[in-house]
PDB file of C-alpha atoms (C1' of nucleotides) in Angstrom:
ATOM      1  CA  MET A   1       5.429-163.824  65.194  1.00  0.00           C
ATOM      2  CA  PRO A   2       3.313-163.229  61.856  1.00  0.00           C
ATOM      3  CA  GLU A   3       1.417-160.315  62.103  1.00  0.00           C
ATOM      4  CA  LEU A   4      -0.474-158.724  59.075  1.00  0.00           C
ATOM      5  CA  PRO A   5       2.931-157.869  57.264  1.00  0.00           C
ATOM      6  CA  GLU A   6       4.325-161.202  57.695  1.00  0.00           C
ATOM      7  CA  VAL A   7       1.355-162.821  56.680  1.00  0.00           C
ATOM      8  CA  GLU A   8       0.965-160.852  53.534  1.00  0.00           C
ATOM      9  CA  THR A   9       4.413-161.473  52.568  1.00  0.00           C
ATOM     10  CA  VAL A  10       3.672-165.438  52.861  1.00  0.00           C
ATOM     11  CA  ARG A  11       0.486-164.765  50.830  1.00  0.00           C
ATOM     12  CA  LEU A  12       2.516-162.880  48.244  1.00  0.00           C
ATOM     13  CA  GLY A  13       4.920-165.557  48.055  1.00  0.00           C
ATOM     14  CA  LEU A  14       2.389-168.430  47.507  1.00  0.00           C
ATOM     15  CA  GLU A  15       0.609-166.193  45.116  1.00  0.00           C
ATOM     16  CA  ARG A  16       3.330-166.164  43.035  1.00  0.00           C
ATOM     17  CA  SER A  17       4.228-169.956  43.174  1.00  0.00           C
ATOM     18  CA  ILE A  18       0.961-171.830  43.348  1.00  0.00           C
ATOM     19  CA  VAL A  19      -1.817-170.107  41.830  1.00  0.00           C
ATOM     20  CA  GLY A  20      -3.085-172.091  38.790  1.00  0.00           C
ATOM     21  CA  LYS A  21      -1.648-175.148  40.368  1.00  0.00           C
ATOM     22  CA  LYS A  22      -3.680-178.215  40.930  1.00  0.00           C
ATOM     23  CA  ILE A  23      -3.789-179.897  44.773  1.00  0.00           C
ATOM     24  CA  THR A  24      -2.845-183.705  44.066  1.00  0.00           C
ATOM     25  CA  GLY A  25      -3.064-184.656  47.858  1.00  0.00           C
ATOM     26  CA  ILE A  26      -2.640-183.310  51.272  1.00  0.00           C
ATOM     27  CA  GLU A  27      -0.790-185.192  54.048  1.00  0.00           C
ATOM     28  CA  VAL A  28      -1.455-184.365  57.651  1.00  0.00           C
ATOM     29  CA  PHE A  29       1.542-185.254  60.219  1.00  0.00           C
ATOM     30  CA  HIS A  30      -0.140-183.888  63.387  1.00  0.00           C
ATOM     31  CA  SER A  31      -3.520-183.574  64.611  1.00  0.00           C
ATOM     32  CA  ARG A  32      -3.345-180.204  65.965  1.00  0.00           C
ATOM     33  CA  ALA A  33      -2.596-179.102  62.365  1.00  0.00           C
ATOM     34  CA  THR A  34      -5.939-179.548  61.060  1.00  0.00           C
ATOM     35  CA  ASN A  35      -8.373-176.943  62.808  1.00  0.00           C
ATOM     36  CA  PRO A  36     -11.114-178.810  64.786  1.00  0.00           C
ATOM     37  CA  LYS A  37     -13.775-176.758  62.890  1.00  0.00           C
ATOM     38  CA  SER A  38     -12.800-177.871  59.624  1.00  0.00           C
ATOM     39  CA  ILE A  39     -15.703-179.271  57.713  1.00  0.00           C
ATOM     40  CA  ALA A  40     -13.953-181.866  55.985  1.00  0.00           C
ATOM     41  CA  PRO A  41     -10.547-183.735  55.935  1.00  0.00           C
ATOM     42  CA  LEU A  42      -7.712-181.319  54.214  1.00  0.00           C
ATOM     43  CA  ASP A  43      -7.120-184.331  51.822  1.00  0.00           C
ATOM     44  CA  SER A  44     -10.815-184.096  50.573  1.00  0.00           C
ATOM     45  CA  LEU A  45      -9.476-181.033  48.688  1.00  0.00           C
ATOM     46  CA  THR A  46      -7.580-183.244  46.379  1.00  0.00           C
ATOM     47  CA  GLY A  47      -8.205-182.469  42.660  1.00  0.00           C
ATOM     48  CA  SER A  48      -9.272-178.841  42.989  1.00  0.00           C
ATOM     49  CA  LYS A  49      -7.338-175.952  41.152  1.00  0.00           C
ATOM     50  CA  ILE A  50      -5.893-173.002  43.226  1.00  0.00           C
ATOM     51  CA  LEU A  51      -7.526-169.860  41.932  1.00  0.00           C
ATOM     52  CA  SER A  52      -6.175-167.194  44.274  1.00  0.00           C
ATOM     53  CA  VAL A  53      -4.455-166.641  47.448  1.00  0.00           C
ATOM     54  CA  ASN A  54      -6.477-164.367  49.978  1.00  0.00           C
ATOM     55  CA  ARG A  55      -5.800-162.794  53.178  1.00  0.00           C
ATOM     56  CA  ARG A  56      -7.753-160.713  55.968  1.00  0.00           C
ATOM     57  CA  GLY A  57      -5.722-159.806  58.909  1.00  0.00           C
ATOM     58  CA  LYS A  58      -3.890-162.571  59.922  1.00  0.00           C
ATOM     59  CA  PHE A  59      -6.332-165.169  58.368  1.00  0.00           C
ATOM     60  CA  LEU A  60      -5.012-166.439  54.703  1.00  0.00           C
ATOM     61  CA  TRP A  61      -6.964-168.875  52.407  1.00  0.00           C
ATOM     62  CA  MET A  62      -6.896-170.401  49.034  1.00  0.00           C
ATOM     63  CA  GLN A  63      -9.963-170.174  47.028  1.00  0.00           C
ATOM     64  CA  LEU A  64     -10.534-173.174  44.845  1.00  0.00           C
ATOM     65  CA  ASN A  65     -12.438-174.253  41.817  1.00  0.00           C
ATOM     66  CA  ARG A  66     -15.204-175.241  44.082  1.00  0.00           C
ATOM     67  CA  PRO A  67     -17.239-173.828  46.968  1.00  0.00           C
ATOM     68  CA  GLU A  68     -15.057-174.850  49.661  1.00  0.00           C
ATOM     69  CA  VAL A  69     -11.810-173.029  50.594  1.00  0.00           C
ATOM     70  CA  LEU A  70      -8.275-174.239  52.125  1.00  0.00           C
ATOM     71  CA  LEU A  71      -8.331-171.825  55.281  1.00  0.00           C
ATOM     72  CA  ALA A  72      -5.117-171.365  57.433  1.00  0.00           C
ATOM     73  CA  HIS A  73      -3.746-169.339  60.142  1.00  0.00           C
ATOM     74  CA  LEU A  74       0.052-169.374  61.070  1.00  0.00           C
ATOM     75  CA  GLY A  75      -0.647-168.956  64.799  1.00  0.00           C
ATOM     76  CA  MET A  76       2.693-168.263  66.692  1.00  0.00           C
ATOM     77  CA  SER A  77       5.183-170.123  64.556  1.00  0.00           C
ATOM     78  CA  GLY A  78       3.579-171.380  61.319  1.00  0.00           C
ATOM     79  CA  GLN A  79       5.273-170.971  58.258  1.00  0.00           C
ATOM     80  CA  PHE A  80       4.453-172.235  54.619  1.00  0.00           C
ATOM     81  CA  LEU A  81       7.195-173.191  52.394  1.00  0.00           C
ATOM     82  CA  VAL A  82       7.518-173.868  48.890  1.00  0.00           C
ATOM     83  CA  ARG A  83      10.301-176.605  48.824  1.00  0.00           C
ATOM     84  CA  GLU A  84      11.705-179.026  46.310  1.00  0.00           C
ATOM     85  CA  LYS A  85       9.837-182.405  46.588  1.00  0.00           C
ATOM     86  CA  ARG A  86      13.070-184.108  47.326  1.00  0.00           C
ATOM     87  CA  SER A  87      14.303-181.916  50.043  1.00  0.00           C
ATOM     88  CA  ALA A  88      14.440-183.142  53.603  1.00  0.00           C
ATOM     89  CA  PRO A  89      11.443-183.046  55.658  1.00  0.00           C
ATOM     90  CA  GLU A  90      11.587-180.204  58.522  1.00  0.00           C
ATOM     91  CA  LYS A  91      11.434-181.271  62.127  1.00  0.00           C
ATOM     92  CA  HIS A  92       8.319-179.661  62.596  1.00  0.00           C
ATOM     93  CA  LEU A  93       6.583-180.471  59.383  1.00  0.00           C
ATOM     94  CA  ARG A  94       2.786-180.955  60.008  1.00  0.00           C
ATOM     95  CA  VAL A  95       1.252-180.720  56.574  1.00  0.00           C
ATOM     96  CA  ARG A  96       2.450-181.425  52.912  1.00  0.00           C
ATOM     97  CA  ILE A  97       0.290-180.225  49.879  1.00  0.00           C
ATOM     98  CA  ASN A  98       0.982-182.002  46.872  1.00  0.00           C
ATOM     99  CA  LEU A  99       0.803-180.302  43.600  1.00  0.00           C
ATOM    100  CA  ASN A 100       0.885-181.119  40.009  1.00  0.00           C
ATOM    101  CA  SER A 101       4.534-180.008  39.854  1.00  0.00           C
ATOM    102  CA  LYS A 102       7.254-182.117  39.361  1.00  0.00           C
ATOM    103  CA  ASP A 103       9.345-179.858  41.255  1.00  0.00           C
ATOM    104  CA  PHE A 104       7.910-178.236  44.221  1.00  0.00           C
ATOM    105  CA  GLU A 105       5.449-179.039  47.046  1.00  0.00           C
ATOM    106  CA  VAL A 106       3.835-176.582  49.730  1.00  0.00           C
ATOM    107  CA  ARG A 107       4.871-177.110  53.278  1.00  0.00           C
ATOM    108  CA  PHE A 108       3.092-176.070  56.605  1.00  0.00           C
ATOM    109  CA  ILE A 109       5.688-175.993  59.142  1.00  0.00           C
ATOM    110  CA  ASP A 110       4.996-174.950  62.726  1.00  0.00           C
ATOM    111  CA  GLN A 111       6.805-175.561  65.859  1.00  0.00           C
ATOM    112  CA  ARG A 112       4.465-174.346  68.656  1.00  0.00           C
ATOM    113  CA  THR A 113       1.207-175.845  66.951  1.00  0.00           C
ATOM    114  CA  PHE A 114      -0.806-172.960  67.324  1.00  0.00           C
ATOM    115  CA  GLY A 115      -1.320-172.579  63.692  1.00  0.00           C
ATOM    116  CA  TRP A 116      -3.622-174.983  61.671  1.00  0.00           C
ATOM    117  CA  LEU A 117      -5.415-175.480  58.434  1.00  0.00           C
ATOM    118  CA  SER A 118      -9.092-176.298  57.556  1.00  0.00           C
ATOM    119  CA  VAL A 119     -11.314-176.853  55.109  1.00  0.00           C
ATOM    120  CA  ASP A 120     -14.511-174.300  55.052  1.00  0.00           C
ATOM    121  CA  GLN A 121     -17.445-172.829  53.227  1.00  0.00           C
ATOM    122  CA  SER A 122     -17.080-169.324  52.284  1.00  0.00           C
ATOM    123  CA  ASN A 123     -19.623-166.770  51.962  1.00  0.00           C
ATOM    124  CA  ALA A 124     -19.274-163.591  49.496  1.00  0.00           C
ATOM    125  CA  GLY A 125     -15.432-164.712  49.321  1.00  0.00           C
ATOM    126  CA  ILE A 126     -14.993-164.631  53.043  1.00  0.00           C
ATOM    127  CA  PRO A 127     -14.518-168.089  54.890  1.00  0.00           C
ATOM    128  CA  ASN A 128     -17.144-168.521  57.710  1.00  0.00           C
ATOM    129  CA  SER A 129     -14.497-168.881  60.047  1.00  0.00           C
ATOM    130  CA  ALA A 130     -12.890-165.615  59.344  1.00  0.00           C
ATOM    131  CA  ALA A 131     -16.399-163.648  58.955  1.00  0.00           C
ATOM    132  CA  HIS A 132     -16.058-162.507  62.599  1.00  0.00           C
ATOM    133  CA  ILE A 133     -12.917-160.850  61.613  1.00  0.00           C
ATOM    134  CA  ALA A 134     -12.827-157.033  60.951  1.00  0.00           C
ATOM    135  CA  LEU A 135     -11.209-155.656  57.854  1.00  0.00           C
ATOM    136  CA  ASP A 136      -7.623-154.750  58.403  1.00  0.00           C
ATOM    137  CA  ILE A 137      -6.268-151.293  57.513  1.00  0.00           C
ATOM    138  CA  PHE A 138      -5.031-152.090  53.932  1.00  0.00           C
ATOM    139  CA  ASP A 139      -8.332-153.346  52.821  1.00  0.00           C
ATOM    140  CA  PRO A 140      -9.638-151.185  50.162  1.00  0.00           C
ATOM    141  CA  ASN A 141     -13.289-151.265  52.179  1.00  0.00           C
ATOM    142  CA  PHE A 142     -11.479-150.114  55.261  1.00  0.00           C
ATOM    143  CA  ASN A 143     -13.287-147.897  56.866  1.00  0.00           C
ATOM    144  CA  ARG A 144     -11.404-145.494  59.154  1.00  0.00           C
ATOM    145  CA  GLU A 145     -14.206-143.268  60.851  1.00  0.00           C
ATOM    146  CA  SER A 146     -15.984-146.364  61.852  1.00  0.00           C
ATOM    147  CA  VAL A 147     -13.219-147.896  63.300  1.00  0.00           C
ATOM    148  CA  LYS A 148     -12.596-144.672  65.142  1.00  0.00           C
ATOM    149  CA  ARG A 149     -16.278-144.521  66.438  1.00  0.00           C
ATOM    150  CA  ASP A 150     -15.941-148.319  67.443  1.00  0.00           C
ATOM    151  CA  LEU A 151     -13.085-147.433  69.810  1.00  0.00           C
ATOM    152  CA  LEU A 152     -14.476-144.449  71.297  1.00  0.00           C
ATOM    153  CA  ASN A 153     -17.311-146.475  72.568  1.00  0.00           C
ATOM    154  CA  ARG A 154     -14.739-148.887  74.112  1.00  0.00           C
ATOM    155  CA  LYS A 155     -14.109-149.101  77.992  1.00  0.00           C
ATOM    156  CA  THR A 156     -10.800-150.550  77.647  1.00  0.00           C
ATOM    157  CA  GLU A 157      -7.327-150.050  77.223  1.00  0.00           C
ATOM    158  CA  ILE A 158      -6.236-149.122  73.827  1.00  0.00           C
ATOM    159  CA  LYS A 159      -3.439-151.801  73.521  1.00  0.00           C
ATOM    160  CA  ARG A 160      -6.358-154.466  74.235  1.00  0.00           C
ATOM    161  CA  ALA A 161      -8.323-152.746  71.659  1.00  0.00           C
ATOM    162  CA  LEU A 162      -5.736-152.780  68.939  1.00  0.00           C
ATOM    163  CA  LEU A 163      -5.306-156.683  69.478  1.00  0.00           C
ATOM    164  CA  ASN A 164      -8.699-157.308  69.477  1.00  0.00           C
ATOM    165  CA  GLN A 165      -9.410-158.427  65.813  1.00  0.00           C
ATOM    166  CA  GLU A 166     -13.030-157.646  65.776  1.00  0.00           C
ATOM    167  CA  ILE A 167     -12.419-154.041  65.948  1.00  0.00           C
ATOM    168  CA  MET A 168      -9.534-153.766  63.255  1.00  0.00           C
ATOM    169  CA  SER A 169      -7.426-157.024  62.202  1.00  0.00           C
ATOM    170  CA  GLY A 170      -3.932-157.771  61.421  1.00  0.00           C
ATOM    171  CA  VAL A 171      -2.255-155.937  64.402  1.00  0.00           C
ATOM    172  CA  GLY A 172      -0.567-158.423  67.019  1.00  0.00           C
ATOM    173  CA  ASN A 173       1.569-157.662  70.353  1.00  0.00           C
ATOM    174  CA  ILE A 174       4.680-156.207  68.411  1.00  0.00           C
ATOM    175  CA  TYR A 175       2.957-153.804  65.872  1.00  0.00           C
ATOM    176  CA  ALA A 176       0.623-152.592  68.596  1.00  0.00           C
ATOM    177  CA  ASP A 177       3.797-151.450  70.705  1.00  0.00           C
ATOM    178  CA  GLU A 178       5.476-150.211  67.954  1.00  0.00           C
ATOM    179  CA  SER A 179       2.383-148.290  66.784  1.00  0.00           C
ATOM    180  CA  LEU A 180       1.685-146.833  70.059  1.00  0.00           C
ATOM    181  CA  TRP A 181       5.347-145.781  70.380  1.00  0.00           C
ATOM    182  CA  LEU A 182       5.124-144.024  66.929  1.00  0.00           C
ATOM    183  CA  ALA A 183       1.861-142.436  67.827  1.00  0.00           C
ATOM    184  CA  LYS A 184       3.186-141.406  71.044  1.00  0.00           C
ATOM    185  CA  ILE A 185       0.235-143.079  73.396  1.00  0.00           C
ATOM    186  CA  HIS A 186       0.401-144.854  76.275  1.00  0.00           C
ATOM    187  CA  PRO A 187      -0.795-148.744  76.021  1.00  0.00           C
ATOM    188  CA  GLU A 188      -2.992-148.197  79.059  1.00  0.00           C
ATOM    189  CA  ARG A 189      -4.812-145.332  77.828  1.00  0.00           C
ATOM    190  CA  GLU A 190      -8.594-145.934  77.984  1.00  0.00           C
ATOM    191  CA  CYS A 191     -10.050-146.169  74.071  1.00  0.00           C
ATOM    192  CA  SER A 192     -12.911-143.415  75.232  1.00  0.00           C
ATOM    193  CA  GLY A 193     -10.495-140.995  76.369  1.00  0.00           C
ATOM    194  CA  LEU A 194      -8.514-140.494  73.203  1.00  0.00           C
ATOM    195  CA  THR A 195      -9.012-137.619  71.202  1.00  0.00           C
ATOM    196  CA  ASN A 196     -10.037-137.768  67.433  1.00  0.00           C
ATOM    197  CA  GLY A 197      -6.331-136.534  66.494  1.00  0.00           C
ATOM    198  CA  GLU A 198      -4.854-139.090  68.675  1.00  0.00           C
ATOM    199  CA  LEU A 199      -6.783-141.722  66.967  1.00  0.00           C
ATOM    200  CA  ASP A 200      -5.745-140.710  63.743  1.00  0.00           C
ATOM    201  CA  ARG A 201      -2.414-140.553  64.771  1.00  0.00           C
ATOM    202  CA  LEU A 202      -2.468-144.029  66.061  1.00  0.00           C
ATOM    203  CA  LEU A 203      -4.066-145.642  62.541  1.00  0.00           C
ATOM    204  CA  ASP A 204      -1.521-143.800  60.773  1.00  0.00           C
ATOM    205  CA  SER A 205       1.265-145.128  62.740  1.00  0.00           C
ATOM    206  CA  ALA A 206       0.074-148.894  62.370  1.00  0.00           C
ATOM    207  CA  ALA A 207      -0.162-148.122  58.516  1.00  0.00           C
ATOM    208  CA  ALA A 208       3.176-146.623  58.732  1.00  0.00           C
ATOM    209  CA  VAL A 209       4.800-149.351  60.658  1.00  0.00           C
ATOM    210  CA  MET A 210       3.233-152.263  58.903  1.00  0.00           C
ATOM    211  CA  ARG A 211       3.756-150.610  55.464  1.00  0.00           C
ATOM    212  CA  ALA A 212       7.555-150.507  56.428  1.00  0.00           C
ATOM    213  CA  ALA A 213       7.722-153.854  57.492  1.00  0.00           C
ATOM    214  CA  LEU A 214       5.942-155.184  54.352  1.00  0.00           C
ATOM    215  CA  LYS A 215       8.244-153.357  52.277  1.00  0.00           C
ATOM    216  CA  VAL A 216      11.130-155.499  53.461  1.00  0.00           C
ATOM    217  CA  GLY A 217       9.230-158.731  53.465  1.00  0.00           C
ATOM    218  CA  GLY A 218       7.926-158.635  57.140  1.00  0.00           C
ATOM    219  CA  THR A 219      10.047-158.552  60.537  1.00  0.00           C
ATOM    220  CA  SER A 220      11.443-161.354  62.792  1.00  0.00           C
ATOM    221  CA  PHE A 221      13.149-161.687  65.930  1.00  0.00           C
ATOM    222  CA  ASP A 222      13.894-165.346  65.864  1.00  0.00           C
ATOM    223  CA  GLU A 223      13.930-168.206  63.506  1.00  0.00           C
ATOM    224  CA  GLN A 224       9.901-168.676  63.929  1.00  0.00           C
ATOM    225  CA  TYR A 225       9.086-166.715  60.712  1.00  0.00           C
ATOM    226  CA  LYS A 226      10.532-167.231  57.116  1.00  0.00           C
ATOM    227  CA  ASN A 227       8.901-166.288  53.713  1.00  0.00           C
ATOM    228  CA  VAL A 228       8.160-169.077  51.549  1.00  0.00           C
ATOM    229  CA  ASN A 229      11.338-169.499  50.108  1.00  0.00           C
ATOM    230  CA  GLY A 230      12.903-170.137  53.637  1.00  0.00           C
ATOM    231  CA  GLU A 231      14.753-167.305  53.828  1.00  0.00           C
ATOM    232  CA  SER A 232      15.101-166.637  57.468  1.00  0.00           C
ATOM    233  CA  GLY A 233      13.747-163.547  59.045  1.00  0.00           C
ATOM    234  CA  TYR A 234      16.075-160.911  59.991  1.00  0.00           C
ATOM    235  CA  PHE A 235      14.900-158.107  57.837  1.00  0.00           C
ATOM    236  CA  ASP A 236      16.324-154.792  58.622  1.00  0.00           C
ATOM    237  CA  ILE A 237      13.235-153.537  60.414  1.00  0.00           C
ATOM    238  CA  GLU A 238      14.366-151.359  63.368  1.00  0.00           C
ATOM    239  CA  LEU A 239      12.125-152.040  66.513  1.00  0.00           C
ATOM    240  CA  SER A 240      11.658-148.770  68.663  1.00  0.00           C
ATOM    241  CA  ALA A 241       9.742-150.328  71.492  1.00  0.00           C
ATOM    242  CA  TYR A 242       9.041-154.063  71.469  1.00  0.00           C
ATOM    243  CA  GLY A 243      11.601-155.941  73.211  1.00  0.00           C
ATOM    244  CA  GLN A 244      13.565-152.997  73.841  1.00  0.00           C
ATOM    245  CA  ASP A 245      13.068-152.732  77.599  1.00  0.00           C
ATOM    246  CA  GLY A 246      16.166-151.250  78.950  1.00  0.00           C
ATOM    247  CA  GLU A 247      17.172-149.610  75.772  1.00  0.00           C
ATOM    248  CA  ALA A 248      17.145-145.995  75.175  1.00  0.00           C
ATOM    249  CA  CYS A 249      14.023-144.618  73.297  1.00  0.00           C
ATOM    250  CA  SER A 250      15.279-143.585  69.596  1.00  0.00           C
ATOM    251  CA  ARG A 251      13.390-140.314  70.224  1.00  0.00           C
ATOM    252  CA  CYS A 252      14.201-139.047  73.520  1.00  0.00           C
ATOM    253  CA  GLY A 253      16.742-141.223  75.139  1.00  0.00           C
ATOM    254  CA  SER A 254      14.728-142.568  77.995  1.00  0.00           C
ATOM    255  CA  GLU A 255      14.735-145.903  78.940  1.00  0.00           C
ATOM    256  CA  ILE A 256      12.011-148.191  77.306  1.00  0.00           C
ATOM    257  CA  ARG A 257       9.898-149.908  79.964  1.00  0.00           C
ATOM    258  CA  ARG A 258       8.288-153.361  79.992  1.00  0.00           C
ATOM    259  CA  ILE A 259       5.296-153.987  81.868  1.00  0.00           C
ATOM    260  CA  ALA A 260       2.705-156.896  82.154  1.00  0.00           C
ATOM    261  CA  PHE A 261      -0.174-157.095  80.083  1.00  0.00           C
ATOM    262  CA  ALA A 262      -2.660-159.894  79.915  1.00  0.00           C
ATOM    263  CA  ASN A 263      -0.472-162.329  80.304  1.00  0.00           C
ATOM    264  CA  ARG A 264       2.133-161.041  78.176  1.00  0.00           C
ATOM    265  CA  SER A 265       3.886-157.743  77.958  1.00  0.00           C
ATOM    266  CA  SER A 266       3.948-153.905  76.635  1.00  0.00           C
ATOM    267  CA  HIS A 267       7.126-152.148  75.852  1.00  0.00           C
ATOM    268  CA  PHE A 268       6.667-148.141  75.818  1.00  0.00           C
ATOM    269  CA  CYS A 269       8.867-145.077  76.312  1.00  0.00           C
ATOM    270  CA  PRO A 270       7.627-143.533  79.914  1.00  0.00           C
ATOM    271  CA  LYS A 271       8.418-140.141  78.514  1.00  0.00           C
ATOM    272  CA  CYS A 272       7.062-139.968  75.190  1.00  0.00           C
ATOM    273  CA  GLN A 273       4.013-141.940  76.024  1.00  0.00           C
ATOM    274  CA  VAL A 274       2.505-140.433  79.018  1.00  0.00           C
ATOM    275  CA  LYS A 275      -0.524-141.500  80.682  1.00  0.00           C
ATOM    276  CA  ARG A 276      -3.125-138.788  80.734  1.00  0.00           C
ATOM    277  CA  GLU A 277      -6.240-137.696  82.499  1.00  0.00           C
ATOM    278  CA  SER A 278      -8.799-139.170  80.170  1.00  0.00           C
ATOM    279  CA  LYS A 279     -11.000-135.990  79.934  1.00  0.00           C
ATOM    280  CA  ARG A 280      -9.164-132.937  80.071  1.00  0.00           C
ATOM    281  CA  GLY A 281      -5.583-133.856  78.589  1.00  0.00           C
ATOM    282  CA  ILE A 282      -3.712-133.010  81.618  1.00  0.00           C
ATOM    283  CA  LYS A 283      -0.484-134.588  82.153  1.00  0.00           C
ATOM    284  CA  ARG A 284      -0.407-136.510  85.555  1.00  0.00           C
ATOM    285  CA  LYS A 285       3.465-136.365  85.617  1.00  0.00           C
TER     286      LYS A 285
ATOM    287  C1'  DA B   1     -23.026-157.529  76.119  1.00  0.00           C
ATOM    288  C1'  DA B   2     -18.591-156.080  76.854  1.00  0.00           C
ATOM    289  C1'  DA B   3     -14.510-157.078  79.254  1.00  0.00           C
ATOM    290  C1'  DG B   4     -10.942-159.847  81.094  1.00  0.00           C
ATOM    291  C1'  DT B   5      -9.094-164.364  82.027  1.00  0.00           C
ATOM    292  C1'  DC B   6      -7.405-168.857  80.940  1.00  0.00           C
ATOM    293  C1'  DT B   7      -5.772-172.463  77.712  1.00  0.00           C
ATOM    294  C1'  DC B   8      -3.663-174.908  74.036  1.00  0.00           C
ATOM    295  C1'  DC B   9       1.929-175.846  72.669  1.00  0.00           C
ATOM    296  C1'  DT B  10       7.462-176.174  72.347  1.00  0.00           C
ATOM    297  C1'  DG B  11      11.927-174.409  73.111  1.00  0.00           C
ATOM    298  C1'  DC B  12      14.782-171.594  75.009  1.00  0.00           C
ATOM    299  C1'  DT B  13      16.241-168.880  79.232  1.00  0.00           C
ATOM    300  C1'  DT B  14      16.492-168.533  84.130  1.00  0.00           C
ATOM    301  C1'  DG B  15      17.372-170.213  88.791  1.00  0.00           C
ATOM    302  C1'  DC B  16      17.966-173.233  92.451  1.00  0.00           C
TER     303       DC B  16
ATOM    304  C1'  DT C   1      25.163-180.899  85.722  1.00  0.00           C
ATOM    305  C1'  DG C   2      19.814-181.343  86.056  1.00  0.00           C
ATOM    306  C1'  DC C   3      15.670-180.282  86.464  1.00  0.00           C
ATOM    307  C1'  DA C   4      11.760-177.461  86.971  1.00  0.00           C
ATOM    308  C1'  DA C   5       9.949-173.242  86.333  1.00  0.00           C
ATOM    309  C1'  DG C   6       9.317-169.031  83.671  1.00  0.00           C
ATOM    310  C1'  DC C   7       8.205-166.928  79.411  1.00  0.00           C
ATOM    311  C1'  DA C   8       6.693-166.280  74.523  1.00  0.00           C
ATOM    312  C1'  DG C   9       1.788-165.353  72.430  1.00  0.00           C
ATOM    313  C1'  DG C  10      -3.348-165.867  68.649  1.00  0.00           C
ATOM    314  C1'  DA C  11      -7.420-166.657  69.079  1.00  0.00           C
ATOM    315  C1'  DG C  12     -11.406-168.842  71.047  1.00  0.00           C
ATOM    316  C1'  DA C  13     -13.693-170.679  75.000  1.00  0.00           C
ATOM    317  C1'  DC C  14     -14.911-169.526  79.386  1.00  0.00           C
ATOM    318  C1'  DT C  15     -16.106-166.623  83.347  1.00  0.00           C
ATOM    319  C1'  DT C  16     -17.100-162.233  85.469  1.00  0.00           C
TER     320       DT C  16
END
DNA sequence: AAAGTCTCCTGCTTGC
DNA sequence: TGCAAGCAGGAGACTT
């Protein structure tokens, strides 16, 4: 599942291979691959030159030598692959971006079809459809104090807030669980009940976990994520919480538990991540 | 307005 | 064996 480190890995890969190339045509093979909000057919970008590949949170876009950008989101299973033109089409090939290269092309492959591409207007370098997305923790303009203030004003569980891309972007279910485990914070703690120290620890943890994943090119647990060379995803990131229910916590040995959460699940260590009374910091158990 | 729920989708896993 | 239900989740529409 592509979260910030995976999307950044894809961005880096695309940047290395396609900046400076010209789009010579875009073929769309599945109706859901074009976001309904797209202001024009993808193929209308034919003739434009790719100036840069940018990212905010999990949103990815190509800046072109025209006002419009080519915006993309990988959703659950989207992949961008730089492939030899003559190589066989993948089973879930949704979009082909032809370039002025005799050797390769860019393919968007997506099994679960939650990913999409669109043509969008941009304002001050940010696509309109990504304008509501908050800065991610690696953005040079990321304002930690302002994010902490925002969190302290929320009457919701910290796990939900971490997944809310309008507070801080880039974190999905996997890195949310990993960050909370590293910071020793229970996913169901109310945001407004967290201390300044806990918030700092949590943000430090999120940055550390994602930086480590980025260092090895993004993590993955099935074949849904690949870098642009198509190298399949099993990198040596060791998960401490996500998907580890029934396993021993690597810190204390307790059994990692899984609880239902908003149509999905949270994984945490019941001993390391204790739910406290919000005001006084008294352990309930 | 904030917070919570539902929906889109495919393929794998589980259970009868 | 076969079929159906369950499960996974990003983000936006929708409801409370």
